[in-house]
């Protein structure tokens, strides 16, 4: 088979592209020739057996099929031909880059014509828009960059790269005649071929001209669709061809023009026969791959050539209906449908206008939309049945039509032609038809008696309303631009409304209402009994147009053209009024039985998404009606609809009725008649649009300070997703920047509070009470009175000027009077305070109006607004009720109205001010009332009363305080001894027994050695958090433990790729200086009895086992791994550390002999080690000859190797030592626990050393002093951990620990027994020091020669320090730079130089020559500093010697103080000189190691000192750089596919393909996602990631734990944008990033996840391992 394939390949490769092309050039029938060539070769190349080899196919296709075409096209070798074309071609000024999925796109909020105008990153960075307000999003793929399109941008359409070239010329000029002809030929044939083959529908025959001779036919047709392999082969090549065409036209605009011409040329069959039409119309039959290929081709050809873009747009519009129907029936997403190209065409203003006028596009879109919503009821309204999944799917598809309509309308025309007017109005007619089908849809009737059985379908109607909201607004905007259009539209709308109404009036009988001598005719209608609908789009559109009449002043210029006289105000207000009544009744709880669907509808009716075209327009409609009718009639109709007519028309009726409705009616009165909407919507009040937004913002901020995003959500967006907030926010609010958490907030400026209106019409009930509370609180803080009077409002426009008369109408005064009357006689009536509050507000409004009228008075005007007079008049004869004014004065002192006092006082004050104004202008005589005098008198009385109350309150307070302090004293006297005791304990119980011993202060403090400062032991008494008992920490008492968490860590790692292959056999004795993986122990510092903890942990385990297996949710802790939460602070823990008294004192004996120096001590130790080895061998051989060996062996003086030391610890402490040791061993090596294992003590020492190193590193990074700055929990943790590590040998096998000591020491002091130990470059010296010091007592306990333990410590420390200095010198890479030396030739420098020269000799002069001692000494000091700091921490916690105050602050001479504390000479090189004899041999042995030589010859690497601190990776300042990086990231597994969720590891900077099956790997027998797998490789189980598309940080720990964390990127308003929903530019906040880094360095990631999961249970359910 193989050879056969090769043979075929060879025959294929022999085919020469040049020869074929020459043959074609001479051919008479070119199509036939080309087809023959294709028919012969394509099946051979593409139908090859079961194993596809795409690379090979591509290579052959290029060589045999495309090659000849390229030759033919160029007429020469394409390698030269194409570059020539490119040179001749002028670069296009259009960018046209097609976006990939997830690529960042930018839209300028200042200059873009609409939000669909976007730039790619490259164009954006080179444009003027980067300085503007821009929005950043990630593309869903498929759109293209609009750079260079003048219609897309108000300014700055070109970036630097696409500057406009010289005058437009015909692109074909650059091509020669015959090239044009050749291109035309080959494009025509190939395009035709591709379209034919892709739209071919027969499975087993080929299009004519492509049949090969030997096609095998299927005899019986199968049920399954089996396509002939040749067809598949041809289709694969068809796609390849389209891509090839796209590439070729990229070389030259001329070729692009030819291809467009070929594509749009009408074929022989007339209509829809061009190639482009054929492809478009068979779109839904093609598979996904084919669609994207040809869409790409259309974009790069038709849409990039302006002339043909227009022709294509016309073809698209003509086929619009068919394309949309295909799309609705299709099952692929919108981005794979040709219908998606509408966004590229309809958003171009010139094309959209042309299509409206020439192709009547608006009408087409609306008609198509209506055709898809076929279900209507008897009245012809839309009817949505139960919303099944399929219907929802179809409905979602149909909604895309509304989006198209929005695109068409989004840019408003500036100049109108007659054609445009006519076609727009035709479209408007169609639109009214659509609204007419919505008017009154989903009617509802109140459920009485029982709850509704099935919640009715309401979502579809509201979805439709929401989608149409912007379209309705835009229709009004279009109408506003042209007076003729506006007048016509108004008339059409009115006609349609009348048609709607004529259908509704049946069965409603007329009735007559009368109050206060006014009467009106209306119909009887009760909202709570009849059908009512919340959808009234036609009425609302009319309301919108009516306002426009006022705004554009058409109403005053051409009143004769408007049918204003035909309007019947009662008819206009009827339906909006019913809507408001429905809302009031729902709030009053009368519609409970109608279920949630109604509650939701009412919610959306008021919601910011819909209210602009629903609630707001209803209010306007009522105002419109009111401005045209008698206010008394209006009020009566209103009372009747609200079922309140009886109450106010018959006086005694008020004792039994529902207050809620009265409340609502008054609220609507407040809103409507003086309300704000009218004043603040441009066209009703004399204001502009920004005032309306200001008002919204002021009222939102009156509730509480808000973040930018909350404010944006609370404001209505226009069709461009803009709220207009930025332009006004500075005027009304101040911005407060966020701290390390939280977000930036806007606070209302104090001078804006005067504009606060308690009854702002967009407040919900809850918001209103919050705002009232907040404003009153503010006034109390500022010591002002707490009245919240209505604000002064701007004047009304003439069309609505008559609105204010309602405030002084008789019916209104009657309502006010009645309610005040109830308040005065407040027992018998069902009135409420909120009613009174609303009435007071209304009175306040009327007074404000009158005051304004008086202030703006001209000569000839007479004030017609005389509210003050009307409220001073008492009632008429029969009832003789007091005047409103008199009642207010009565109420001012009513005890049950304390809250409203301030407001009443404000009203009376304003009333007096108006009276004065009237007297000054003396326009009309005011009857003198005694109000003034009453008020003055009552005010003084009031003041006195207040003063008296304040005095009483003060005395009462003082009395209470005196009683309290008396009780306190009494309690202390009774419990004297208790208090004494507590104070004493406070002094002792501090678990840090450090600086409070006075004996130490004067002497020099030394942490170790024979001269170690003696510290008197202090009692340490602690309390158990579980049983609250106290206990002293003693050797023989019950164990006390600290909750602790042990984890593997790579925070200090210099090599993350090192993996322990077989943990069972791994020997951890020596830690490599790369610190590739350490064991870190942390604790929350809470103390328990060991047995209390054991009980607690058993209970946690039992609870976990009781939980049913199938309900096993992950908890935030994993009990099987021994995890639990600290019972007090819920901090994640997995073991406990025993608390011990300082252990070294227990092993130390009297030192009665003089202490040996280093050389003597080493000699002794070596003899002791030798003796131990011999004994060890004896035991192993244990035959009879042991006595002779023992005789030979000269035991060192006082050494008794057979002595077994007694363990002084109590049983429970021993048990805890074992428990904690095993836990460290289990976690650190990832093995099963085994307390007998010889490696347990090694792991314990390692964890102690590693934890100290991490803490030292953090302190260095933050530039903090070594001591005096550690939080209490770290201090306690280090104390316990060091003491534990020092005591652990007592529960291990003595001989094992001795063996460890011997091997450790042998790495520095070679002996003949220990071979193949690591060389000095491969040992971390601090780990070595800790292990040596902590294992030394195992040998020391058998030595009775009188040498002290401290001597051993000191010599070990000196030895390791010298080894470290040699290590530093060998690896130091200091270049000698000619910096000035401060004091040349000090003794340190000379000594350093001498030592260096000695090393040079010993290493065979492989070291670099160094002449400057100063540089050497500097690099030694810098390199050894971390080691000294760690040693100081270690010996401090080990021996408990207090720290000299100099180390507790950061200062210049840290080095000297550390040396003195650690009993080192300041000149460290002295160590070598003092012990030169022995040291020379040791240094020599260290340097002669083979590895050292390899390093010096450059054959291997080594760590140099001081090790650099590990940080998280550097992130770019601008977030879009990351998005861009991620959009270029391909999934490593699935050949060149884009990754869906690219995720960046912040520890090492790797980009991963998260949350997808393609990159799952197996880890310990489970499938895990890329991130989880990466945490094990990079962070030994802990990871910090940034999810780039979502802009959120992800913390992972192990497989089951994870949480999301706020990202360090903020927008200009101090907010994060998780999910990139808002798209504001994001920048790195360094402080927040440092905070994440600190969490990582302190090993708090797991703890953070634990807290997050405890706080938020939903996090527990996420399968973190799949991320």
Short mmCIF file of C-alpha atoms in Angstrom, two decimals, residues 1111-1247:
data_model
loop_
_atom_site.label_atom_id
_atom_site.label_comp_id
_atom_site.label_asym_id
_atom_site.label_seq_id
_atom_site.Cartn_x
_atom_site.Cartn_y
_atom_site.Cartn_z
CA UNK A 1111 -25.50 14.15 49.01
CA UNK A 1112 -21.76 14.42 49.53
CA UNK A 1113 -21.19 17.95 48.45
CA UNK A 1114 -17.66 19.17 48.78
CA UNK A 1115 -17.30 21.06 52.00
CA UNK A 1116 -14.72 23.77 52.18
CA UNK A 1117 -12.51 21.27 54.05
CA UNK A 1118 -11.65 17.70 53.17
CA UNK A 1119 -12.12 15.46 56.22
CA UNK A 1120 -10.52 12.44 54.60
CA UNK A 1121 -7.29 14.41 54.40
CA UNK A 1122 -7.53 15.31 58.06
CA UNK A 1123 -8.75 18.86 57.40
CA UNK A 1124 -11.03 20.76 59.79
CA UNK A 1125 -11.92 24.36 60.51
CA UNK A 1126 -10.49 26.03 63.59
CA UNK A 1127 -13.45 25.98 66.02
CA UNK A 1128 -13.00 29.67 66.81
CA UNK A 1129 -12.08 31.51 63.60
CA UNK A 1130 -13.08 28.86 61.00
CA UNK A 1131 -9.60 28.99 59.51
CA UNK A 1132 -8.73 25.93 57.44
CA UNK A 1133 -6.40 23.59 59.37
CA UNK A 1134 -5.15 20.06 58.85
CA UNK A 1135 -3.17 19.25 61.99
CA UNK A 1136 -2.14 20.66 65.38
CA UNK A 1137 1.22 21.80 66.80
CA UNK A 1138 1.89 20.88 70.44
CA UNK A 1139 2.81 23.77 72.74
CA UNK A 1140 6.07 23.05 74.65
CA UNK A 1141 8.23 24.80 77.19
CA UNK A 1142 11.67 25.76 75.75
CA UNK A 1143 13.13 22.33 74.97
CA UNK A 1144 16.89 23.08 75.00
CA UNK A 1145 16.98 23.56 78.76
CA UNK A 1146 15.81 19.97 79.20
CA UNK A 1147 18.79 18.44 77.38
CA UNK A 1148 21.49 20.77 78.69
CA UNK A 1149 23.80 19.50 81.43
CA UNK A 1150 26.28 21.28 83.69
CA UNK A 1151 29.31 22.44 81.79
CA UNK A 1152 32.16 21.79 84.18
CA UNK A 1153 35.08 21.45 81.79
CA UNK A 1154 36.57 24.28 79.78
CA UNK A 1155 34.87 24.51 76.40
CA UNK A 1156 36.83 23.16 73.40
CA UNK A 1157 37.56 25.27 70.34
CA UNK A 1158 36.32 24.32 66.89
CA UNK A 1159 39.22 22.03 66.01
CA UNK A 1160 39.09 20.15 69.30
CA UNK A 1161 35.32 19.85 69.16
CA UNK A 1162 35.44 18.50 65.63
CA UNK A 1163 38.05 15.94 66.64
CA UNK A 1164 35.85 14.75 69.50
CA UNK A 1165 32.74 14.60 67.36
CA UNK A 1166 34.54 12.67 64.66
CA UNK A 1167 35.68 10.09 67.26
CA UNK A 1168 32.17 9.82 68.64
CA UNK A 1169 30.77 9.31 65.14
CA UNK A 1170 33.40 6.68 64.42
CA UNK A 1171 32.54 4.84 67.62
CA UNK A 1172 28.86 4.90 66.69
CA UNK A 1173 29.60 3.47 63.24
CA UNK A 1174 31.65 0.64 64.67
CA UNK A 1175 28.94 -0.18 67.20
CA UNK A 1176 26.32 -0.07 64.44
CA UNK A 1177 28.32 -2.61 62.42
CA UNK A 1178 28.76 -4.75 65.54
CA UNK A 1179 25.04 -4.92 66.11
CA UNK A 1180 24.51 -5.87 62.50
CA UNK A 1181 27.11 -8.60 62.50
CA UNK A 1182 26.50 -9.54 66.17
CA UNK A 1183 28.73 -12.59 66.15
CA UNK A 1184 30.90 -13.55 69.10
CA UNK A 1185 33.90 -11.36 68.23
CA UNK A 1186 32.46 -8.09 69.40
CA UNK A 1187 34.59 -7.79 72.56
CA UNK A 1188 37.85 -7.53 70.65
CA UNK A 1189 36.50 -4.75 68.44
CA UNK A 1190 35.35 -2.87 71.51
CA UNK A 1191 38.78 -3.08 73.00
CA UNK A 1192 40.35 -1.69 69.86
CA UNK A 1193 37.88 1.17 69.93
CA UNK A 1194 39.21 4.00 72.04
CA UNK A 1195 35.97 5.56 73.29
CA UNK A 1196 36.28 9.34 73.63
CA UNK A 1197 36.36 10.53 77.26
CA UNK A 1198 32.92 10.54 78.85
CA UNK A 1199 31.11 9.14 75.80
CA UNK A 1200 28.62 6.36 76.66
CA UNK A 1201 27.04 5.10 73.44
CA UNK A 1202 24.96 2.52 75.28
CA UNK A 1203 23.17 5.18 77.33
CA UNK A 1204 19.47 5.60 76.50
CA UNK A 1205 18.17 9.06 77.56
CA UNK A 1206 14.85 9.17 79.46
CA UNK A 1207 11.97 10.97 77.71
CA UNK A 1208 10.72 13.69 80.06
CA UNK A 1209 7.50 14.50 78.13
CA UNK A 1210 4.08 13.32 79.29
CA UNK A 1211 2.30 10.66 77.24
CA UNK A 1212 -0.16 13.11 75.68
CA UNK A 1213 2.63 15.47 74.59
CA UNK A 1214 4.54 12.51 73.07
CA UNK A 1215 1.42 11.52 71.18
CA UNK A 1216 1.00 15.04 69.81
CA UNK A 1217 4.67 15.24 68.81
CA UNK A 1218 4.16 12.08 66.79
CA UNK A 1219 0.84 13.31 65.34
CA UNK A 1220 2.21 16.61 64.08
CA UNK A 1221 5.46 15.02 62.84
CA UNK A 1222 3.51 12.45 60.83
CA UNK A 1223 1.25 15.17 59.37
CA UNK A 1224 4.26 17.13 58.07
CA UNK A 1225 5.74 13.94 56.64
CA UNK A 1226 2.48 12.95 54.94
CA UNK A 1227 1.82 16.36 53.35
CA UNK A 1228 5.44 17.20 52.55
CA UNK A 1229 6.25 13.99 50.72
CA UNK A 1230 2.69 13.18 49.52
CA UNK A 1231 2.89 9.67 50.99
CA UNK A 1232 0.79 7.61 53.37
CA UNK A 1233 1.35 8.44 57.05
CA UNK A 1234 3.88 6.21 58.79
CA UNK A 1235 5.22 7.42 62.11
CA UNK A 1236 8.05 4.85 62.11
CA UNK A 1237 9.56 6.20 58.89
CA UNK A 1238 13.10 7.47 59.38
CA UNK A 1239 12.37 10.55 57.25
CA UNK A 1240 9.80 12.01 59.66
CA UNK A 1241 12.33 14.03 61.73
CA UNK A 1242 14.00 15.31 58.55
CA UNK A 1243 10.68 16.64 57.26
CA UNK A 1244 9.97 18.34 60.60
CA UNK A 1245 13.31 20.16 60.60
CA UNK A 1246 12.77 21.08 56.94
CA UNK A 1247 9.35 22.59 57.62
#
